[in-house]
Structure formats: structure tokens, C-alpha cells
PDB file of C-alpha atoms in Angstrom:
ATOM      1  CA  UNK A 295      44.784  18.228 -55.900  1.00  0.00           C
ATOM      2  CA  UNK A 296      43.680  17.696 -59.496  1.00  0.00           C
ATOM      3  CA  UNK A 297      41.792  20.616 -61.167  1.00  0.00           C
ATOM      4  CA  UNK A 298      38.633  19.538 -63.593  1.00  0.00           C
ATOM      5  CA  UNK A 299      38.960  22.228 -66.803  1.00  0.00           C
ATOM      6  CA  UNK A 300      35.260  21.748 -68.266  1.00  0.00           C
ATOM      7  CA  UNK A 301      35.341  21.760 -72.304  1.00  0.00           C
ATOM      8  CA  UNK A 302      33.233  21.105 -75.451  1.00  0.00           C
ATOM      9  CA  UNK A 303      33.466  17.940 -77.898  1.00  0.00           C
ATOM     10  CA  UNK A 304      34.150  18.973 -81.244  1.00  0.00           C
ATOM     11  CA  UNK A 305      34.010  17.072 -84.329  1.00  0.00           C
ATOM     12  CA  UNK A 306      34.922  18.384 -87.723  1.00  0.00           C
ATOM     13  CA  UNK A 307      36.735  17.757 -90.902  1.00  0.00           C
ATOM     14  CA  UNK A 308      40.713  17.271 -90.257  1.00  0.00           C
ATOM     15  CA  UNK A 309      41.592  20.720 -92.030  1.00  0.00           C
ATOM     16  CA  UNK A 310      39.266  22.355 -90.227  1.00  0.00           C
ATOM     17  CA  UNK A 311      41.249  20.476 -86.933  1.00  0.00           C
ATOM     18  CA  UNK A 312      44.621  21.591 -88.557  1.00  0.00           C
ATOM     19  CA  UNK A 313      43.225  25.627 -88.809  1.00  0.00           C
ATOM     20  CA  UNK A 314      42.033  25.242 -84.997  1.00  0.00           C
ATOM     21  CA  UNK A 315      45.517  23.504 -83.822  1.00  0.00           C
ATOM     22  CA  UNK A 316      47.465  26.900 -85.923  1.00  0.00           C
ATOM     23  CA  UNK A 317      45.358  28.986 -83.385  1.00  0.00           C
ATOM     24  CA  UNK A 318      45.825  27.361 -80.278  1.00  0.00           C
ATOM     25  CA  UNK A 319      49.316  26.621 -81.265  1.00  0.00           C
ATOM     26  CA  UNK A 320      49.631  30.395 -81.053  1.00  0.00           C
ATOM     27  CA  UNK A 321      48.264  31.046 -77.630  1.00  0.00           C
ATOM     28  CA  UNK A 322      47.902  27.621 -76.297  1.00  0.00           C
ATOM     29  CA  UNK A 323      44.262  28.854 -74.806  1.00  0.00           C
ATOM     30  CA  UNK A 324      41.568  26.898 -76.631  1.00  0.00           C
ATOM     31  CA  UNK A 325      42.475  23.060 -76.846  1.00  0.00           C
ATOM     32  CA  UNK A 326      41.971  20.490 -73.875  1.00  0.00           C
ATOM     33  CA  UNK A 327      42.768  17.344 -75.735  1.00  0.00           C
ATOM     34  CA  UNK A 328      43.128  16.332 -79.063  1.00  0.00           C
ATOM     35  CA  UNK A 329      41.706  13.069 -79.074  1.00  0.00           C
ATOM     36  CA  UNK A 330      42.140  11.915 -83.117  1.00  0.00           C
ATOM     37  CA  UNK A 331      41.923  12.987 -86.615  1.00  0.00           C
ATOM     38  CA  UNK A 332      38.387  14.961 -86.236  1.00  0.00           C
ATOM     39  CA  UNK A 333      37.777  15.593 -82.607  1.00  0.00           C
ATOM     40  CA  UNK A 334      38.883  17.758 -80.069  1.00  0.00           C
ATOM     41  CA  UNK A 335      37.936  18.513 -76.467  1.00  0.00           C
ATOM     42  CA  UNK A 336      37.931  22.253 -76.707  1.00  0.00           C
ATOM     43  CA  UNK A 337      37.782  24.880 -73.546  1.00  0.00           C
ATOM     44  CA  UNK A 338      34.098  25.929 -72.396  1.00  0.00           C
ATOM     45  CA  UNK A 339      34.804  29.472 -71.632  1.00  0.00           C
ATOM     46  CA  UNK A 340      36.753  29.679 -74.825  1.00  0.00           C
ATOM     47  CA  UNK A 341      34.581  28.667 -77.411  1.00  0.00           C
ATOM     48  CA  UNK A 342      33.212  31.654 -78.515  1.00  0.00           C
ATOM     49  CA  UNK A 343      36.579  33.012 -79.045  1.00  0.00           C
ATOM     50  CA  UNK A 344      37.784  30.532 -80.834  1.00  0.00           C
ATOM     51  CA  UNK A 345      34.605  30.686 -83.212  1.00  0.00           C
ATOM     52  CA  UNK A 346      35.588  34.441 -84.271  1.00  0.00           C
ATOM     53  CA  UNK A 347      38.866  33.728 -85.164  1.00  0.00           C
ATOM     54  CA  UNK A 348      37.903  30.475 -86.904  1.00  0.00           C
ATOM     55  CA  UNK A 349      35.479  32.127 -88.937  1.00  0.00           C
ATOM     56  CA  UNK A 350      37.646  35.128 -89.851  1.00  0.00           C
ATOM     57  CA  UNK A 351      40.699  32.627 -91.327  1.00  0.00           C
ATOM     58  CA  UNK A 352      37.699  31.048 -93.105  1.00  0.00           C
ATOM     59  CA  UNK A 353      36.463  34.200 -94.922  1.00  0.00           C
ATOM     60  CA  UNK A 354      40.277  35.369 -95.880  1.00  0.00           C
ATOM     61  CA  UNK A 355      40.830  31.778 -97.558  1.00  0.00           C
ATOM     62  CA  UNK A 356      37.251  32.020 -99.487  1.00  0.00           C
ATOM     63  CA  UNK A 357      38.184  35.717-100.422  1.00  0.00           C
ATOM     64  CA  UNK A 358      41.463  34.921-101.472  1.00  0.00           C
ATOM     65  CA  UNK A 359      40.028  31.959-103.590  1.00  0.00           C
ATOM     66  CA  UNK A 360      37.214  34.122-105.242  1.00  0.00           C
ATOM     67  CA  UNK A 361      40.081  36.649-105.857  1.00  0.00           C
ATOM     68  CA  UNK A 362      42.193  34.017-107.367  1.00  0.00           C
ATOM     69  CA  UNK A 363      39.274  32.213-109.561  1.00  0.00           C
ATOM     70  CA  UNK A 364      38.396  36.094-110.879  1.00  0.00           C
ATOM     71  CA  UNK A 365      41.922  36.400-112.834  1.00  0.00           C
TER      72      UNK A 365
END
């Protein structure tokens, strides 16, 4: 019997799709479906999760940037 997994439509920018593909492609626990260039069909329960570690990649790139524009 087919199981329904329930999920969330996102849509971003495509490296912001390529950063979230580099963490599921680690645990394979976040993406559903990717369905193009800028969307993705992304686990319910896992959304939160996926936030955290999206937004701590995000601060090491802008820190490494402002560390790299200082010099």
C-alpha cells in the first residue's frame, strides 16, 4: 500500500537549492522531490531542522567573506 509523506513547497534562488541538496545529500532526510531549478518539496517534520543547518552554512560563508573583504 502506498504511504503519503506530507512536505512543504519551497521556492528559492538555485544556490540556495544547491546548499539544501549538499545537506540532504548527506543524510538523505529533508528532500521529497526536487521538482526544477528553484523548488523543492521538502519534508514537514523536517523543516525546522533543515532551517538551522541552512542558516548556520549561511553565516560561515558571510563570515568568511567579511573575513576575506577585511585583508
Amino acid at each position: 500500500m502506498p504511504r503519503a509523506i506530507r512536505g512543504v513547497l519551497v521556492q528559492c534562488d538555485p544556490s540556495i537549492k544547491s546548499i539544501i541538496s549538499k545537506i540532504d545529500n548527506e543524510e538523505h532526510a529533508f528532500i521529497v522531490e526536487e521538482l526544477d531549478d528553484q523548488t523543492l518539496v521538502i519534508k514537514e517534520n523536517m523543516m525546522t531542522t533543515l532551517k538551522m543547518k541552512l542558516d548556520e552554512i549561511l553565516k560561515e560563508t558571510q563570515n568568511n567573506d567579511e573575513s576575506s573583504s577585511d585583508e
